[in-house]
Amino acid sequence: MQPIHIGLIGLGTVGTGVAQILQEKAELIAARLGARLVLKRVAVRSLERPRGVPLAGVQLTTEVASLLHDPDIAIIVELIGGYEPARTYVLDALRQGKHVVTANKALLARHGPEIFETARALRRDLGFEASVGGGIPIIRTIKEGFVANQFLGMACIINGTTNYILSRMSDQGLTFQEALKEAQALGYAEADPTYDVEGIDAAQKIALLSSLAFGAWVPQEAVYTEGITRITPLDIGYARELGYRIKLLALANLRQGRLDVRVHPALVPARSWLANVGGVYNAIVIHGDMVGRNMLIGRGAGALPTGSAVVGDIVDVARNILNNSTGRVPPQAYHTPEARSLPLQDIGELVCKYYLRFQVLDQPGVLAAIAGILGQHAISIESVIQKGRGSAKDDTVSVVMMTHEAQEGNLRHALAAIAAVPSVRGETVCIRVEETEEAEAQ
Ligand code: HSE
């Protein structure tokens, strides 16, 4: 059976998973592919470190160039993450005539246009299924399965670490710090957990998904991003009382020719699909005009789920090689992405319902003062919860309000005015309520 040789750069969590799958599933893959995938060389930073996977017959090296210049190697798999030297390796590999598979969302969210264009121009395949949603085949779904659809919107849980943290806070009453420690111990978090908890990882992923779905390049910096570090068990409890769960959502909606792309915690109705996606699971609700709403759910992190997506890409590239059909699917989903230009909506223009929690001194008139300021800014209140005194240490009580739909710009002005009311103490908590079709799907 014909061998197809692979060079792997990076043997961290995902790299180890890929090496394990290539060995354990060699027979199964050969039977499905009609060729043998051979892991020929692996580039690592240190040859001394013990590896969690047997590597019999594999050449370990610290010289990436020895992979890029090996004429046997047809496919380079980049799994070191980060911007540089990953960008240089990927571009060099393409220029050396190799096909590339990567799981590097940070790299593609920043340098996507350059890398996609290089792959397209050289008719090399570039697989990056593992960059979003771990093992979930969302990229192939957008580019191939749903190719006949104009996408209308996406509502996603695409960071396993934060979904795990919020689930543990919600189900076990853990604090944010306790839940973060657990997630790190389980190996879900990025090397720097700031990327997870501040929403940056999810912003990179939704930037990439929206670029593929809508055909206009969305830079990560254009994605409005808020993380979960200020979410407390108190707000999770109030949200539950109101019939909602709090999730970190990555959203992309096309409305009247404008793209609204954002990442932030949101209240989602308790019965919705997304509210019930717990633990490290990721889910993507995607709405196409022909196919309607679909949800893809699966493990969004971890060596084997992510490794499964990487190996899926390797097999896809290998099939193209065997059939002389490389460059068949354009990397950015459109043959002419540059032809599409979509303006992005500013967060101040967003219209949705809001959950607000004020900490106030329990004095006559305070509720009226808050309601009055909201009214002056065209914000109408749907419901109010006020609990008795005594829970907080500082003599304050929580006043929770749900607004009707309001414009974010107006709300921000109102909250600034409310902060100046003497009986209002501390920072007001403000969480968007997602009641779009995608987030409400049930
Ligand atoms: N840190 C990421 C997550 C891993 O928690 O989802 C996969 O990108």
PDB file of C-alpha atoms in Angstrom, residues 1-183:
ATOM      1  CA  MET A   1       0.000   0.000   0.000  1.00  0.00           C
ATOM      2  CA  GLN A   2       1.332   3.439  -0.927  1.00  0.00           C
ATOM      3  CA  PRO A   3       2.789   5.393   2.022  1.00  0.00           C
ATOM      4  CA  ILE A   4       2.060   9.096   2.547  1.00  0.00           C
ATOM      5  CA  HIS A   5       4.700  10.658   4.779  1.00  0.00           C
ATOM      6  CA  ILE A   6       3.926  13.217   7.432  1.00  0.00           C
ATOM      7  CA  GLY A   7       6.133  15.676   9.299  1.00  0.00           C
ATOM      8  CA  LEU A   8       4.832  16.880  12.648  1.00  0.00           C
ATOM      9  CA  ILE A   9       6.022  20.093  14.302  1.00  0.00           C
ATOM     10  CA  GLY A  10       5.240  20.109  18.028  1.00  0.00           C
ATOM     11  CA  LEU A  11       4.578  17.258  20.417  1.00  0.00           C
ATOM     12  CA  GLY A  12       2.528  18.941  23.132  1.00  0.00           C
ATOM     13  CA  THR A  13      -0.998  17.891  24.152  1.00  0.00           C
ATOM     14  CA  VAL A  14      -2.487  17.823  20.649  1.00  0.00           C
ATOM     15  CA  GLY A  15       0.704  16.586  18.950  1.00  0.00           C
ATOM     16  CA  THR A  16       0.833  13.612  21.317  1.00  0.00           C
ATOM     17  CA  GLY A  17      -2.836  12.897  20.569  1.00  0.00           C
ATOM     18  CA  VAL A  18      -2.137  12.960  16.826  1.00  0.00           C
ATOM     19  CA  ALA A  19       0.874  10.613  17.163  1.00  0.00           C
ATOM     20  CA  GLN A  20      -1.235   8.240  19.281  1.00  0.00           C
ATOM     21  CA  ILE A  21      -4.150   8.222  16.808  1.00  0.00           C
ATOM     22  CA  LEU A  22      -1.861   7.712  13.797  1.00  0.00           C
ATOM     23  CA  GLN A  23      -0.398   4.645  15.487  1.00  0.00           C
ATOM     24  CA  GLU A  24      -3.482   3.158  17.131  1.00  0.00           C
ATOM     25  CA  LYS A  25      -5.743   3.746  14.139  1.00  0.00           C
ATOM     26  CA  ALA A  26      -3.209   2.908  11.423  1.00  0.00           C
ATOM     27  CA  GLU A  27      -5.139  -0.142  10.155  1.00  0.00           C
ATOM     28  CA  LEU A  28      -8.545   1.531  10.229  1.00  0.00           C
ATOM     29  CA  ILE A  29      -7.256   4.615   8.431  1.00  0.00           C
ATOM     30  CA  ALA A  30      -5.386   2.565   5.822  1.00  0.00           C
ATOM     31  CA  ALA A  31      -8.570   0.599   5.118  1.00  0.00           C
ATOM     32  CA  ARG A  32     -10.552   3.817   4.674  1.00  0.00           C
ATOM     33  CA  LEU A  33      -7.907   5.766   2.782  1.00  0.00           C
ATOM     34  CA  GLY A  34      -6.367   3.073   0.609  1.00  0.00           C
ATOM     35  CA  ALA A  35      -2.880   4.279   1.570  1.00  0.00           C
ATOM     36  CA  ARG A  36      -0.709   4.220   4.678  1.00  0.00           C
ATOM     37  CA  LEU A  37      -0.096   7.380   6.700  1.00  0.00           C
ATOM     38  CA  VAL A  38       3.474   7.295   7.988  1.00  0.00           C
ATOM     39  CA  LEU A  39       4.642   9.702  10.662  1.00  0.00           C
ATOM     40  CA  LYS A  40       8.207  10.107   9.450  1.00  0.00           C
ATOM     41  CA  ARG A  41       9.699  12.998  11.429  1.00  0.00           C
ATOM     42  CA  VAL A  42       8.655  14.977  14.493  1.00  0.00           C
ATOM     43  CA  ALA A  43      10.268  18.299  15.365  1.00  0.00           C
ATOM     44  CA  VAL A  44      10.433  19.047  19.092  1.00  0.00           C
ATOM     45  CA  ARG A  45      12.137  21.675  21.233  1.00  0.00           C
ATOM     46  CA  SER A  46      14.065  19.177  23.356  1.00  0.00           C
ATOM     47  CA  LEU A  47      15.042  15.610  22.568  1.00  0.00           C
ATOM     48  CA  GLU A  48      15.433  14.811  26.271  1.00  0.00           C
ATOM     49  CA  ARG A  49      11.826  15.197  27.447  1.00  0.00           C
ATOM     50  CA  PRO A  50       9.927  11.972  28.083  1.00  0.00           C
ATOM     51  CA  ARG A  51       7.056  11.509  25.620  1.00  0.00           C
ATOM     52  CA  GLY A  52       3.630  10.227  26.547  1.00  0.00           C
ATOM     53  CA  VAL A  53       3.431   8.132  23.401  1.00  0.00           C
ATOM     54  CA  PRO A  54       5.657   5.422  21.851  1.00  0.00           C
ATOM     55  CA  LEU A  55       7.479   6.753  18.779  1.00  0.00           C
ATOM     56  CA  ALA A  56       9.116   3.621  17.333  1.00  0.00           C
ATOM     57  CA  GLY A  57      10.429   4.265  13.833  1.00  0.00           C
ATOM     58  CA  VAL A  58       9.802   8.014  14.038  1.00  0.00           C
ATOM     59  CA  GLN A  59      12.773  10.389  13.661  1.00  0.00           C
ATOM     60  CA  LEU A  60      12.777  12.992  16.437  1.00  0.00           C
ATOM     61  CA  THR A  61      14.647  16.182  15.627  1.00  0.00           C
ATOM     62  CA  THR A  62      15.018  19.752  16.823  1.00  0.00           C
ATOM     63  CA  GLU A  63      15.516  20.950  13.221  1.00  0.00           C
ATOM     64  CA  VAL A  64      12.229  21.983  11.643  1.00  0.00           C
ATOM     65  CA  ALA A  65      14.078  22.609   8.371  1.00  0.00           C
ATOM     66  CA  SER A  66      14.804  18.873   8.120  1.00  0.00           C
ATOM     67  CA  LEU A  67      11.039  18.280   7.814  1.00  0.00           C
ATOM     68  CA  LEU A  68      10.402  21.131   5.416  1.00  0.00           C
ATOM     69  CA  HIS A  69      13.176  19.967   3.075  1.00  0.00           C
ATOM     70  CA  ASP A  70      12.472  16.240   3.259  1.00  0.00           C
ATOM     71  CA  PRO A  71      11.270  15.319  -0.253  1.00  0.00           C
ATOM     72  CA  ASP A  72       9.365  12.273   1.095  1.00  0.00           C
ATOM     73  CA  ILE A  73       7.179  14.373   3.347  1.00  0.00           C
ATOM     74  CA  ALA A  74       3.976  15.511   1.652  1.00  0.00           C
ATOM     75  CA  ILE A  75       2.091  16.909   4.635  1.00  0.00           C
ATOM     76  CA  ILE A  76       3.397  19.156   7.405  1.00  0.00           C
ATOM     77  CA  VAL A  77       1.348  19.296  10.587  1.00  0.00           C
ATOM     78  CA  GLU A  78       1.957  22.449  12.644  1.00  0.00           C
ATOM     79  CA  LEU A  79       0.985  22.067  16.305  1.00  0.00           C
ATOM     80  CA  ILE A  80       3.238  24.488  18.163  1.00  0.00           C
ATOM     81  CA  GLY A  81       0.622  27.257  18.417  1.00  0.00           C
ATOM     82  CA  GLY A  82       1.291  31.005  18.652  1.00  0.00           C
ATOM     83  CA  TYR A  83       2.276  33.445  15.917  1.00  0.00           C
ATOM     84  CA  GLU A  84       6.011  32.975  15.329  1.00  0.00           C
ATOM     85  CA  PRO A  85       7.791  30.833  14.349  1.00  0.00           C
ATOM     86  CA  ALA A  86       4.528  29.029  13.415  1.00  0.00           C
ATOM     87  CA  ARG A  87       3.745  31.557  10.649  1.00  0.00           C
ATOM     88  CA  THR A  88       7.193  31.173   9.090  1.00  0.00           C
ATOM     89  CA  TYR A  89       7.027  27.367   9.247  1.00  0.00           C
ATOM     90  CA  VAL A  90       3.571  27.232   7.642  1.00  0.00           C
ATOM     91  CA  LEU A  91       4.487  29.657   4.835  1.00  0.00           C
ATOM     92  CA  ASP A  92       7.828  27.922   4.205  1.00  0.00           C
ATOM     93  CA  ALA A  93       6.128  24.522   4.116  1.00  0.00           C
ATOM     94  CA  LEU A  94       3.616  25.743   1.507  1.00  0.00           C
ATOM     95  CA  ARG A  95       6.408  27.279  -0.572  1.00  0.00           C
ATOM     96  CA  GLN A  96       8.304  23.986  -0.364  1.00  0.00           C
ATOM     97  CA  GLY A  97       5.277  22.374  -1.995  1.00  0.00           C
ATOM     98  CA  LYS A  98       3.967  20.715   1.165  1.00  0.00           C
ATOM     99  CA  HIS A  99       0.335  20.599   2.189  1.00  0.00           C
ATOM    100  CA  VAL A 100      -0.278  21.898   5.685  1.00  0.00           C
ATOM    101  CA  VAL A 101      -2.548  20.930   8.559  1.00  0.00           C
ATOM    102  CA  THR A 102      -2.694  23.166  11.613  1.00  0.00           C
ATOM    103  CA  ALA A 103      -4.767  23.622  14.768  1.00  0.00           C
ATOM    104  CA  ASN A 104      -3.508  27.171  15.253  1.00  0.00           C
ATOM    105  CA  LYS A 105      -6.482  29.535  15.552  1.00  0.00           C
ATOM    106  CA  ALA A 106      -4.363  32.411  16.868  1.00  0.00           C
ATOM    107  CA  LEU A 107      -2.139  32.232  13.787  1.00  0.00           C
ATOM    108  CA  LEU A 108      -5.039  32.089  11.335  1.00  0.00           C
ATOM    109  CA  ALA A 109      -7.069  34.786  13.106  1.00  0.00           C
ATOM    110  CA  ARG A 110      -4.110  37.156  12.723  1.00  0.00           C
ATOM    111  CA  HIS A 111      -2.381  36.021   9.519  1.00  0.00           C
ATOM    112  CA  GLY A 112      -5.238  34.213   7.785  1.00  0.00           C
ATOM    113  CA  PRO A 113      -5.323  36.330   4.602  1.00  0.00           C
ATOM    114  CA  GLU A 114      -1.593  35.872   3.964  1.00  0.00           C
ATOM    115  CA  ILE A 115      -1.615  32.134   4.677  1.00  0.00           C
ATOM    116  CA  PHE A 116      -4.877  31.411   2.834  1.00  0.00           C
ATOM    117  CA  GLU A 117      -3.735  33.369  -0.207  1.00  0.00           C
ATOM    118  CA  THR A 118      -0.371  31.583  -0.277  1.00  0.00           C
ATOM    119  CA  ALA A 119      -2.069  28.166  -0.103  1.00  0.00           C
ATOM    120  CA  ARG A 120      -4.634  29.162  -2.753  1.00  0.00           C
ATOM    121  CA  ALA A 121      -2.060  30.592  -5.148  1.00  0.00           C
ATOM    122  CA  LEU A 122       0.193  27.527  -4.822  1.00  0.00           C
ATOM    123  CA  ARG A 123      -2.764  25.111  -4.954  1.00  0.00           C
ATOM    124  CA  ARG A 124      -1.658  23.493  -1.720  1.00  0.00           C
ATOM    125  CA  ASP A 125      -4.196  22.135   0.740  1.00  0.00           C
ATOM    126  CA  LEU A 126      -4.497  23.816   4.112  1.00  0.00           C
ATOM    127  CA  GLY A 127      -6.498  21.953   6.758  1.00  0.00           C
ATOM    128  CA  PHE A 128      -7.411  23.734   9.978  1.00  0.00           C
ATOM    129  CA  GLU A 129     -10.472  21.886  11.262  1.00  0.00           C
ATOM    130  CA  ALA A 130      -8.933  21.504  14.738  1.00  0.00           C
ATOM    131  CA  SER A 131      -8.535  25.264  15.156  1.00  0.00           C
ATOM    132  CA  VAL A 132     -12.172  25.709  16.202  1.00  0.00           C
ATOM    133  CA  GLY A 133     -14.312  23.436  18.359  1.00  0.00           C
ATOM    134  CA  GLY A 134     -11.758  20.653  18.959  1.00  0.00           C
ATOM    135  CA  GLY A 135     -13.178  17.489  17.398  1.00  0.00           C
ATOM    136  CA  ILE A 136     -16.333  19.112  15.952  1.00  0.00           C
ATOM    137  CA  PRO A 137     -16.258  19.260  12.118  1.00  0.00           C
ATOM    138  CA  ILE A 138     -17.612  22.815  11.920  1.00  0.00           C
ATOM    139  CA  ILE A 139     -15.176  24.121   9.314  1.00  0.00           C
ATOM    140  CA  ARG A 140     -15.930  21.313   6.891  1.00  0.00           C
ATOM    141  CA  THR A 141     -19.641  21.851   7.569  1.00  0.00           C
ATOM    142  CA  ILE A 142     -19.441  25.543   6.668  1.00  0.00           C
ATOM    143  CA  LYS A 143     -17.193  25.032   3.642  1.00  0.00           C
ATOM    144  CA  GLU A 144     -18.766  21.890   2.213  1.00  0.00           C
ATOM    145  CA  GLY A 145     -21.906  20.467   3.817  1.00  0.00           C
ATOM    146  CA  PHE A 146     -23.736  23.811   3.955  1.00  0.00           C
ATOM    147  CA  VAL A 147     -22.137  25.350   0.864  1.00  0.00           C
ATOM    148  CA  ALA A 148     -25.549  26.060  -0.694  1.00  0.00           C
ATOM    149  CA  ASN A 149     -26.624  28.294   2.193  1.00  0.00           C
ATOM    150  CA  GLN A 150     -26.422  31.974   2.870  1.00  0.00           C
ATOM    151  CA  PHE A 151     -25.576  31.959   6.555  1.00  0.00           C
ATOM    152  CA  LEU A 152     -27.741  34.178   8.716  1.00  0.00           C
ATOM    153  CA  GLY A 153     -26.165  33.725  12.121  1.00  0.00           C
ATOM    154  CA  MET A 154     -24.162  31.616  14.537  1.00  0.00           C
ATOM    155  CA  ALA A 155     -24.331  31.325  18.305  1.00  0.00           C
ATOM    156  CA  CYS A 156     -21.470  29.306  19.730  1.00  0.00           C
ATOM    157  CA  ILE A 157     -19.905  27.985  22.888  1.00  0.00           C
ATOM    158  CA  ILE A 158     -16.364  27.608  21.556  1.00  0.00           C
ATOM    159  CA  ASN A 159     -14.188  27.729  24.619  1.00  0.00           C
ATOM    160  CA  GLY A 160     -14.192  24.554  26.665  1.00  0.00           C
ATOM    161  CA  THR A 161     -12.337  26.044  29.633  1.00  0.00           C
ATOM    162  CA  THR A 162     -14.860  28.804  30.276  1.00  0.00           C
ATOM    163  CA  ASN A 163     -17.794  26.489  29.657  1.00  0.00           C
ATOM    164  CA  TYR A 164     -16.311  24.102  32.206  1.00  0.00           C
ATOM    165  CA  ILE A 165     -15.772  26.947  34.698  1.00  0.00           C
ATOM    166  CA  LEU A 166     -19.297  28.358  34.300  1.00  0.00           C
ATOM    167  CA  SER A 167     -20.819  24.866  34.535  1.00  0.00           C
ATOM    168  CA  ARG A 168     -18.943  24.112  37.759  1.00  0.00           C
ATOM    169  CA  MET A 169     -19.877  27.512  39.218  1.00  0.00           C
ATOM    170  CA  SER A 170     -23.498  26.902  38.290  1.00  0.00           C
ATOM    171  CA  ASP A 171     -23.809  23.225  39.302  1.00  0.00           C
ATOM    172  CA  GLN A 172     -21.494  23.062  42.332  1.00  0.00           C
ATOM    173  CA  GLY A 173     -21.495  26.669  43.539  1.00  0.00           C
ATOM    174  CA  LEU A 174     -17.691  26.949  43.057  1.00  0.00           C
ATOM    175  CA  THR A 175     -16.055  30.356  42.831  1.00  0.00           C
ATOM    176  CA  PHE A 176     -14.444  31.411  39.566  1.00  0.00           C
ATOM    177  CA  GLN A 177     -10.928  30.794  40.950  1.00  0.00           C
ATOM    178  CA  GLU A 178     -11.763  27.304  42.250  1.00  0.00           C
ATOM    179  CA  ALA A 179     -13.310  26.286  38.939  1.00  0.00           C
ATOM    180  CA  LEU A 180     -10.377  27.741  36.946  1.00  0.00           C
ATOM    181  CA  LYS A 181      -7.904  25.674  38.986  1.00  0.00           C
ATOM    182  CA  GLU A 182      -9.870  22.518  38.195  1.00  0.00           C
ATOM    183  CA  ALA A 183      -9.960  23.315  34.469  1.00  0.00           C
TER     184      ALA A 183
END
